[in-house]
Tab-separated table of C-alpha atoms in Angstrom:
chain	number	residue	atom	x	y	z
A	197	MET	CA	17.146	55.548	31.907
A	198	ASN	CA	19.767	57.857	33.422
A	199	ASN	CA	19.037	60.321	36.111
A	200	LEU	CA	16.287	58.310	37.543
A	201	LYS	CA	14.893	59.232	40.885
A	202	ILE	CA	12.795	57.129	43.197
A	203	VAL	CA	10.020	58.628	44.737
A	204	LYS	CA	7.888	57.060	47.367
A	205	SER	CA	4.338	58.050	46.787
A	206	ASN	CA	2.022	58.739	49.540
A	207	ARG	CA	-0.863	57.370	47.715
A	208	PRO	CA	-1.976	54.260	49.422
A	209	THR	CA	-3.394	51.264	47.656
A	210	LEU	CA	-6.627	49.767	48.705
A	211	SER	CA	-4.950	46.989	50.468
A	212	THR	CA	-4.742	47.241	54.240
A	213	SER	CA	-2.501	45.760	56.880
A	214	ILE	CA	-1.849	46.480	60.471
A	215	ASP	CA	1.875	46.538	59.887
A	216	ALA	CA	3.262	49.874	58.970
A	217	LYS	CA	6.853	48.702	59.090
A	218	TYR	CA	8.048	46.631	56.114
A	219	PRO	CA	10.034	43.436	56.821
A	220	LEU	CA	13.781	43.801	56.131
A	221	PRO	CA	14.065	41.602	52.997
A	222	ILE	CA	11.743	44.018	51.388
A	223	ILE	CA	13.738	47.122	52.345
A	224	THR	CA	17.034	45.323	51.483
A	225	THR	CA	15.633	44.203	48.034
A	226	HIS	CA	14.337	47.624	47.398
A	227	GLU	CA	17.818	49.032	47.952
A	228	LYS	CA	19.368	46.548	45.629
A	229	VAL	CA	16.819	47.335	42.939
A	230	ALA	CA	17.308	51.115	43.519
A	231	GLU	CA	21.172	50.626	42.792
A	232	LEU	CA	20.198	49.322	39.327
A	233	THR	CA	18.735	52.569	38.383
A	234	GLN	CA	22.295	53.937	38.058
A	235	LEU	CA	23.051	51.608	35.100
A	236	GLY	CA	23.137	53.298	31.735
A	237	ASP	CA	22.737	51.387	28.285
A	238	ASN	CA	25.689	49.317	27.440
A	239	TRP	CA	26.356	48.689	31.169
A	240	ASP	CA	28.138	45.339	30.180
A	241	GLY	CA	30.105	46.594	27.261
A	242	TYR	CA	28.150	44.292	25.100
A	243	GLY	CA	25.134	46.595	24.152
A	244	ALA	CA	22.942	45.719	27.124
A	245	LEU	CA	19.834	47.839	27.800
A	246	SER	CA	19.622	49.761	30.991
A	247	PRO	CA	16.861	48.327	33.429
A	248	THR	CA	13.396	49.475	32.267
A	249	LYS	CA	11.068	51.477	34.518
A	250	GLU	CA	8.533	48.743	34.187
A	251	ALA	CA	10.995	46.047	35.477
A	252	LEU	CA	12.249	48.259	38.381
A	253	ILE	CA	8.712	48.928	39.595
A	254	GLY	CA	7.926	45.265	38.994
A	255	ALA	CA	10.768	44.067	41.055
A	256	MET	CA	9.957	46.291	43.900
A	257	GLN	CA	6.312	45.326	43.950
A	258	LEU	CA	7.129	41.670	43.797
A	259	ALA	CA	9.098	42.020	46.960
A	260	MET	CA	6.172	43.804	48.740
A	261	GLU	CA	3.740	41.162	47.491
A	262	LEU	CA	5.632	37.982	48.409
A	263	PHE	CA	8.384	38.612	50.985
A	264	GLU	CA	8.073	38.319	54.619
A	265	GLU	CA	10.210	38.670	57.755
A	266	GLY	CA	12.937	35.897	57.213
A	267	THR	CA	12.610	35.463	53.578
A	268	PRO	CA	16.226	34.859	52.326
A	269	LEU	CA	17.555	37.772	50.427
A	270	PRO	CA	17.520	37.183	46.698
A	271	ASP	CA	20.627	38.056	44.400
A	272	VAL	CA	19.268	41.065	42.263
A	273	PHE	CA	20.704	41.154	38.708
A	274	PRO	CA	20.125	43.342	35.633
A	275	VAL	CA	19.324	41.278	32.522
A	276	PRO	CA	20.897	42.587	29.313
A	277	ASN	CA	17.185	42.925	27.758
A	278	GLY	CA	16.265	45.583	30.409
A	279	ASN	CA	14.555	43.106	32.796
A	280	ILE	CA	15.505	42.260	36.284
A	281	GLN	CA	16.276	38.811	37.784
A	282	LEU	CA	15.827	37.834	41.394
A	283	GLU	CA	17.615	34.613	42.306
A	284	TRP	CA	17.814	32.228	45.084
A	285	SER	CA	19.986	29.170	45.263
A	286	CYS	CA	19.793	27.961	48.824
A	287	PHE	CA	18.067	25.287	51.049
A	288	GLY	CA	17.810	22.800	48.240
A	289	PHE	CA	15.939	25.242	46.067
A	290	ASP	CA	16.903	27.008	42.864
A	291	LEU	CA	14.502	29.789	42.010
A	292	GLU	CA	15.018	32.463	39.310
A	293	ILE	CA	12.413	35.027	38.694
A	294	GLU	CA	12.863	37.359	35.692
A	295	VAL	CA	10.830	40.319	36.257
A	296	ILE	CA	9.518	42.164	32.971
A	297	SER	CA	7.036	44.442	34.698
A	298	ASN	CA	4.484	44.368	37.687
A	299	ARG	CA	2.292	42.052	35.592
A	300	LYS	CA	4.854	39.894	33.713
A	301	LEU	CA	7.060	37.407	35.377
A	302	ILE	CA	9.042	34.223	34.216
A	303	ALA	CA	9.881	31.930	36.912
A	304	CYS	CA	12.095	28.824	36.896
A	305	PHE	CA	12.133	26.525	39.872
A	306	ASP	CA	14.226	23.583	40.770
A	307	ASN	CA	13.745	21.505	43.955
A	308	LEU	CA	16.965	19.527	44.284
A	309	ALA	CA	15.622	17.063	46.630
A	310	THR	CA	12.561	15.973	44.652
A	311	ASP	CA	13.457	16.804	41.033
A	312	GLU	CA	10.345	18.882	40.833
A	313	SER	CA	11.109	21.390	38.156
A	314	TRP	CA	9.167	24.150	36.139
A	315	GLU	CA	9.409	27.259	34.185
A	316	LYS	CA	6.353	29.238	33.631
A	317	PRO	CA	5.058	32.705	33.288
A	318	PHE	CA	3.055	34.545	35.881
A	319	THR	CA	0.689	37.372	35.598
A	320	PHE	CA	-1.967	38.022	38.087
A	321	GLU	CA	-2.159	34.743	39.913
A	322	LEU	CA	0.906	34.345	42.061
A	323	THR	CA	-0.170	31.507	44.637
A	324	GLU	CA	2.268	29.069	43.354
A	325	LEU	CA	5.141	31.477	43.464
A	326	ARG	CA	4.177	32.573	46.910
A	327	LYS	CA	4.247	28.827	48.138
A	328	VAL	CA	7.867	28.414	47.162
A	329	ILE	CA	8.946	31.767	48.709
A	330	GLU	CA	7.114	30.715	51.925
A	331	GLU	CA	8.929	27.493	51.901
A	332	LEU	CA	12.226	29.277	51.459
A	333	THR	CA	11.283	31.498	54.304
A	334	LEU	CA	10.448	28.563	56.413
A	335	ARG	CA	13.797	26.846	55.835
A	336	ASN	CA	15.537	30.058	56.632
A	337	GLN	CA	14.250	30.047	60.241
A	338	PRO	CA	16.931	29.062	62.942
A	339	LEU	CA	16.224	25.501	63.985
A	340	PRO	CA	14.798	25.150	67.508
A	341	ARG	CA	17.356	23.918	70.131
A	342	MET	CA	16.676	20.577	71.433
A	343	ARG	CA	15.973	20.574	75.132
A	344	VAL	CA	17.186	17.708	77.146
A	345	VAL	CA	15.143	16.947	80.146
A	346	ASN	CA	16.532	14.740	82.659
A	347	GLY	CA	14.480	12.382	84.672
B	211	MET	CA	-18.326	33.260	32.674
B	212	THR	CA	-21.853	33.337	34.059
B	213	PRO	CA	-22.670	36.519	35.991
B	214	VAL	CA	-25.141	36.493	38.776
B	215	MET	CA	-27.893	38.653	37.271
B	216	SER	CA	-29.439	41.337	39.451
B	217	ASN	CA	-32.400	43.237	38.278
B	218	LEU	CA	-31.904	46.155	40.269
B	219	SER	CA	-32.916	49.419	38.841
B	220	PHE	CA	-34.305	52.809	40.218
B	221	LYS	CA	-36.022	55.694	38.735
B	222	ASP	CA	-34.234	58.062	40.995
B	223	PRO	CA	-30.854	56.332	41.958
B	224	PRO	CA	-28.501	58.294	44.379
B	225	LEU	CA	-25.720	58.086	41.745
B	226	LYS	CA	-23.256	61.031	41.676
B	227	GLU	CA	-20.447	59.623	39.294
B	228	VAL	CA	-19.910	56.593	37.215
B	229	ALA	CA	-16.515	55.709	35.637
B	230	PHE	CA	-15.284	53.042	33.230
B	231	SER	CA	-11.486	52.608	33.085
B	232	LEU	CA	-10.203	50.192	30.388
B	233	GLN	CA	-6.627	49.480	31.069
B	234	PHE	CA	-4.244	48.049	28.323
B	235	GLU	CA	-0.655	47.353	27.838
B	236	PRO	CA	1.186	50.570	26.952
B	237	ILE	CA	0.945	50.943	23.163
B	238	GLU	CA	4.323	50.983	21.429
B	239	GLY	CA	5.024	54.344	19.805
B	240	PHE	CA	2.124	56.254	21.549
B	241	HIS	CA	3.996	59.353	22.471
B	242	ILE	CA	2.759	62.582	24.069
B	243	GLY	CA	2.101	64.027	20.608
B	244	TYR	CA	-0.726	61.635	20.121
B	245	LEU	CA	-2.477	62.883	23.245
B	246	GLY	CA	-2.862	66.285	21.534
B	247	LEU	CA	-3.780	64.945	18.117
B	248	VAL	CA	-6.383	62.694	19.410
B	249	TRP	CA	-8.434	65.669	20.841
B	250	ASN	CA	-9.373	66.446	17.035
B	251	GLU	CA	-11.495	63.401	17.174
B	252	PHE	CA	-13.263	64.357	20.351
B	253	LYS	CA	-13.360	68.220	20.677
B	254	SER	CA	-16.744	68.749	18.907
B	255	ARG	CA	-18.248	66.967	21.981
B	256	TYR	CA	-15.600	67.802	24.521
B	257	PRO	CA	-14.596	71.274	24.100
B	258	ARG	CA	-12.539	71.547	27.211
B	259	VAL	CA	-9.265	70.032	28.061
B	260	GLU	CA	-7.558	69.368	31.353
B	261	SER	CA	-4.537	67.385	32.429
B	262	ALA	CA	-3.934	65.340	35.431
B	263	ASP	CA	-1.254	62.924	36.712
B	264	GLU	CA	-0.946	59.744	34.974
B	265	LEU	CA	-2.482	56.741	36.861
B	266	PRO	CA	-0.374	53.824	37.697
B	267	HIS	CA	-0.899	50.506	35.655
B	268	GLU	CA	-2.412	48.294	38.401
B	269	ILE	CA	-3.985	44.875	37.985
B	270	GLU	CA	-5.684	42.762	40.669
B	271	LYS	CA	-3.322	39.966	41.840
B	272	PHE	CA	-4.152	36.845	43.720
B	273	GLY	CA	-2.134	34.712	46.106
B	274	ILE	CA	-0.136	37.654	47.228
B	275	ILE	CA	0.437	39.036	50.740
B	276	SER	CA	-2.070	41.823	51.321
B	277	ARG	CA	-0.296	44.791	53.108
B	278	GLN	CA	-0.558	48.434	52.595
B	279	GLN	CA	1.701	49.375	49.878
B	280	LYS	CA	3.374	52.570	49.008
B	281	GLY	CA	3.335	53.285	45.210
B	282	PHE	CA	6.594	53.723	43.541
B	283	GLN	CA	7.333	56.200	40.750
B	284	PHE	CA	10.546	56.571	38.698
B	285	LEU	CA	10.820	60.045	37.669
B	286	GLU	CA	12.438	60.360	34.294
B	287	GLY	CA	11.986	63.963	33.154
B	288	VAL	CA	8.433	65.266	32.985
B	289	PRO	CA	5.981	62.502	33.576
B	290	PRO	CA	3.481	61.937	30.872
B	291	PRO	CA	0.049	63.302	31.488
B	292	ARG	CA	-3.459	61.949	31.388
B	293	VAL	CA	-5.623	64.186	29.371
B	294	MET	CA	-9.384	64.823	30.232
B	295	PHE	CA	-11.625	66.061	27.475
B	296	ILE	CA	-14.785	67.529	29.152
B	297	SER	CA	-18.125	68.042	27.723
B	298	GLU	CA	-19.674	71.504	27.601
B	299	ASP	CA	-22.122	70.725	30.386
B	300	ASN	CA	-19.582	68.971	32.486
B	301	GLN	CA	-21.546	65.641	32.571
B	302	TYR	CA	-19.012	63.596	30.442
B	303	ILE	CA	-15.373	63.098	30.531
B	304	THR	CA	-13.221	60.990	28.302
B	305	GLN	CA	-9.683	60.525	29.641
B	306	LEU	CA	-6.703	59.001	27.833
B	307	GLN	CA	-3.108	58.159	28.873
B	308	LYS	CA	-0.656	55.719	27.440
B	309	ASP	CA	-2.345	52.650	28.894
B	310	ARG	CA	-5.803	53.716	29.893
B	311	PHE	CA	-9.121	54.775	28.426
B	312	ILE	CA	-11.666	56.150	30.983
B	313	PHE	CA	-15.170	57.424	30.486
B	314	ASN	CA	-16.957	59.313	33.246
B	315	TRP	CA	-20.495	60.336	33.712
B	316	ARG	CA	-21.011	62.766	36.694
B	317	LYS	CA	-23.597	64.975	38.254
B	318	LEU	CA	-21.680	68.026	39.530
B	319	PHE	CA	-23.952	70.926	40.300
B	320	ASP	CA	-27.320	70.306	38.447
B	321	GLU	CA	-29.220	67.944	40.730
B	322	SER	CA	-31.934	67.612	38.108
B	323	LEU	CA	-29.624	65.545	35.853
B	324	ARG	CA	-30.626	62.130	35.433
B	325	TYR	CA	-28.149	59.137	35.206
B	326	PRO	CA	-28.540	57.842	31.499
B	327	ARG	CA	-28.733	54.197	32.713
B	328	TYR	CA	-26.072	51.579	32.221
B	329	PRO	CA	-27.039	50.493	28.637
B	330	ALA	CA	-26.849	54.036	27.348
B	331	VAL	CA	-23.606	54.715	29.113
B	332	LYS	CA	-22.087	51.477	28.026
B	333	LYS	CA	-22.821	52.333	24.555
B	334	MET	CA	-21.131	55.910	24.869
B	335	VAL	CA	-18.124	54.192	26.396
B	336	LEU	CA	-17.895	51.806	23.429
B	337	ASP	CA	-18.606	54.528	20.888
B	338	GLU	CA	-15.802	56.715	22.353
B	339	LEU	CA	-13.523	53.761	22.504
B	340	GLU	CA	-14.091	53.000	18.865
B	341	ILE	CA	-13.112	56.556	17.993
B	342	PHE	CA	-9.819	56.112	19.912
B	343	THR	CA	-9.216	52.552	18.325
B	344	SER	CA	-9.723	54.001	14.813
B	345	PHE	CA	-7.349	56.860	15.726
B	346	LEU	CA	-4.645	54.262	16.600
B	347	THR	CA	-5.270	52.373	13.310
B	348	ALA	CA	-5.163	55.536	11.245
B	349	ASN	CA	-1.787	56.261	12.758
B	350	ASP	CA	-0.348	52.801	12.386
B	351	LEU	CA	-0.491	52.101	15.934
B	352	GLU	CA	-1.364	48.701	17.656
B	353	SER	CA	-4.727	47.970	18.924
B	354	PRO	CA	-5.072	47.915	22.726
B	355	ASN	CA	-4.439	44.716	24.434
B	356	PHE	CA	-6.770	45.105	27.471
B	357	ASP	CA	-5.722	43.525	30.778
B	358	GLN	CA	-8.169	45.205	33.225
B	359	VAL	CA	-11.665	46.809	33.462
B	360	GLU	CA	-12.512	48.940	36.304
B	361	VAL	CA	-15.905	50.208	37.100
B	362	THR	CA	-16.536	52.902	39.796
B	363	TYR	CA	-20.023	53.946	41.082
B	364	VAL	CA	-20.233	56.639	43.608
B	365	ASN	CA	-23.437	57.366	45.343
B	366	HIS	CA	-24.277	60.396	47.696
B	367	ILE	CA	-27.208	59.723	49.961
B	368	ASP	CA	-28.609	62.588	51.951
B	369	ALA	CA	-28.080	61.958	55.668
B	370	ASP	CA	-30.374	64.604	57.025
B	371	ASN	CA	-32.895	62.901	59.160
B	372	ARG	CA	-31.965	59.493	58.075
B	373	SER	CA	-30.251	57.255	60.565
B	374	ILE	CA	-27.515	54.789	59.399
B	375	GLU	CA	-29.787	52.035	60.101
B	376	HIS	CA	-32.447	53.377	57.805
B	377	VAL	CA	-29.964	53.466	54.919
B	378	PHE	CA	-27.707	50.549	55.478
B	379	LYS	CA	-28.400	46.963	56.301
B	380	ASP	CA	-26.720	45.441	59.338
B	381	VAL	CA	-23.748	47.914	59.180
B	382	ILE	CA	-23.724	49.659	62.494
B	383	ASP	CA	-26.313	49.142	65.131
B	384	GLN	CA	-26.228	52.558	67.057
B	385	SER	CA	-28.591	51.005	69.727
B	386	ARG	CA	-25.633	48.850	71.041
B	387	PHE	CA	-23.801	52.098	72.010
B	388	SER	CA	-24.781	54.418	74.992
B	389	SER	CA	-27.183	57.026	74.391
B	390	SER	CA	-24.483	59.457	75.485
B	391	LEU	CA	-22.557	58.681	72.304
B	392	MET	CA	-23.875	60.022	69.055
B	393	LEU	CA	-22.280	58.671	65.951
B	394	GLU	CA	-20.457	61.546	64.305
B	395	SER	CA	-18.746	59.812	61.367
B	396	PHE	CA	-17.723	56.258	60.381
B	397	SER	CA	-15.954	54.737	57.580
B	398	ILE	CA	-16.355	51.019	56.523
B	399	ASN	CA	-14.335	49.246	53.679
B	400	LEU	CA	-15.137	45.841	52.306
B	401	LYS	CA	-13.064	43.746	49.860
B	402	HIS	CA	-14.521	40.860	47.966
B	403	LEU	CA	-13.010	38.379	45.401
B	404	ILE	CA	-15.150	38.326	42.284
B	405	ARG	CA	-15.126	34.643	41.244
B	406	ARG	CA	-16.428	32.848	38.230
B	407	ASN	CA	-16.055	28.972	37.716
B	408	ASP	CA	-14.062	28.490	40.835
B	409	GLU	CA	-11.382	31.146	39.776
B	410	ASN	CA	-10.750	34.504	41.018
B	411	ILE	CA	-11.082	37.145	38.234
B	412	GLY	CA	-11.323	40.313	40.141
B	413	ARG	CA	-12.169	42.261	43.235
B	414	MET	CA	-14.851	44.406	44.424
B	415	TYR	CA	-14.151	47.321	46.910
B	416	THR	CA	-17.134	48.723	48.828
B	417	ALA	CA	-16.699	51.772	50.852
B	418	ILE	CA	-19.305	53.333	53.128
B	419	GLU	CA	-18.627	56.619	55.038
B	420	LYS	CA	-20.267	59.665	56.386
B	421	ALA	CA	-18.982	62.954	55.036
B	422	ASN	CA	-19.837	66.547	54.441
B	423	ARG	CA	-20.833	67.513	50.629
B	424	ILE	CA	-18.368	70.045	49.564
B	425	THR	CA	-20.941	72.271	47.705
B	426	ASP	CA	-23.360	72.973	50.657
B	427	GLY	CA	-21.737	71.399	53.601
B	428	LYS	CA	-24.638	68.900	54.323
B	429	ASP	CA	-24.164	65.592	55.895
B	430	ILE	CA	-24.156	62.726	53.279
B	431	TYR	CA	-23.518	59.131	53.248
B	432	VAL	CA	-21.033	58.321	50.423
B	433	LEU	CA	-21.435	54.713	49.111
B	434	ARG	CA	-18.536	53.916	46.611
B	435	PHE	CA	-18.188	50.686	44.676
B	436	VAL	CA	-14.919	49.903	42.610
B	437	GLY	CA	-14.852	46.727	40.835
B	438	ARG	CA	-11.912	45.345	38.873
B	439	VAL	CA	-11.989	42.383	36.594
B	440	ARG	CA	-9.505	40.988	34.275
B	441	PRO	CA	-10.941	40.387	30.829
B	442	LYS	CA	-11.208	36.663	29.815
B	443	VAL	CA	-9.823	37.702	26.395
B	444	PRO	CA	-7.818	41.062	25.914
B	445	THR	CA	-10.169	42.204	23.055
B	446	LEU	CA	-13.232	44.429	22.868
B	447	ALA	CA	-15.380	41.204	23.353
B	448	GLY	CA	-13.591	40.720	26.688
B	449	ILE	CA	-14.025	44.095	28.087
B	450	VAL	CA	-17.632	44.102	27.203
B	451	ASP	CA	-18.198	40.861	29.193
B	452	ALA	CA	-15.907	42.251	31.999
B	453	MET	CA	-17.948	45.466	32.259
B	454	ASP	CA	-21.320	43.601	32.503
B	455	ILE	CA	-19.811	41.318	35.140
B	456	VAL	CA	-18.573	44.342	37.385
B	457	ARG	CA	-21.955	46.149	36.864
B	458	GLU	CA	-23.828	43.184	37.986
B	459	GLU	CA	-21.630	42.661	40.941
B	460	ILE	CA	-21.960	46.328	41.937
B	461	ASN	CA	-25.685	45.984	41.772
B	462	ASN	CA	-25.640	43.017	43.913
B	463	CYS	CA	-23.498	44.725	46.466
B	464	PHE	CA	-25.680	47.765	46.373
B	465	SER	CA	-28.782	45.628	46.963
B	466	SER	CA	-26.846	43.758	49.843
B	467	VAL	CA	-25.813	46.929	51.804
B	468	THR	CA	-28.864	49.277	51.377
B	469	THR	CA	-32.304	48.921	52.893
B	470	ASN	CA	-35.684	48.152	51.264
B	471	ALA	CA	-36.901	51.387	52.673
B	472	MET	CA	-34.238	53.396	50.706
B	473	HIS	CA	-34.994	51.300	47.599
B	474	GLU	CA	-38.607	52.531	47.863
B	475	GLU	CA	-37.399	56.174	48.157
B	476	TRP	CA	-35.289	55.693	45.193
B	477	ASN	CA	-38.307	54.235	43.260
B	478	ARG	CA	-37.212	50.827	42.553
B	479	GLU	CA	-38.301	49.654	39.245
B	480	GLY	CA	-36.884	46.047	38.976
């Protein structure tokens, strides 16, 4: 996978939106994922595989599909098997998403406040994952200042 | 799954092109050499070969944010091609790439050609697919694990002397506009979820636009349907079921957007 080049295709999908400019968390995540294209095989010294093309594209698409303005930035890691992991540990949530491709994900979620915990694969139905990321985004918003009104 | 059955059938449908794209997980070990070898199985009926860019592996997802997306490609040497095996008369194309089998029927220049009808085309799709899967088996490659069926119907409707209201139901009422404004062109896009048993199983994209035919410059209405459904099971039975579902939904949409007057012109049979 050395010498990979990212090309942004001009071919639009059938989805439409009035927003032409992507939210910052998408752009930043894309940059982090793009850095992983520099990794060759054995990047960890223990025989790890370089990130697969499928995982790189899957991670970028996932950001496009689920991230909004204000979504906390995930840590982005290569996994020795060629997959890519996105990870959040903030606002009382632990969320890890291992991206295999744009149609295969495995997510682990822990809500530290409620003990809700699950690990499950995702393919085409991402509603449950989106809800968790929406909640993270909500908790990442600055708290409104209390206004004191006298008399 | 219980498709809503539509009995829509015309003696002279305005169809210009029909495509069935059966997408599967990339087959392990299916390299570019096999794309050349497999032509041996098809070349008696498809003597011409062309190549095109590989289509991306896409599936319809649900629960995601719908925003215009740029596609991403990671270039790693020469990208693998999509090969197109074309019949002598240009009517039929069988296309292959590492994760798709596509069958097209099209009416290019000979307006006297008749659409062979869905049951006949479906049989052709499945016959050609069987040749491909037999080739895989003969070469010790795994069988396709299908993850999406995409069916496209493209209709060209002559726009000369036909107002938009005459052809399409409730799309644009020109009488609401000033008589000093003459509609020159338009483009309408609809997106529907395809649901069965309270679950989303796919999407239907309907596009209507006014355009000029490349061959003679005439004004035409282009009515395009693209339906994508995830097979319930990733096998041949699953794709047959999915093809039938998409075809029925295309018929339902066609019936919903076109007028009875046009149905009569196209000689409705059912």
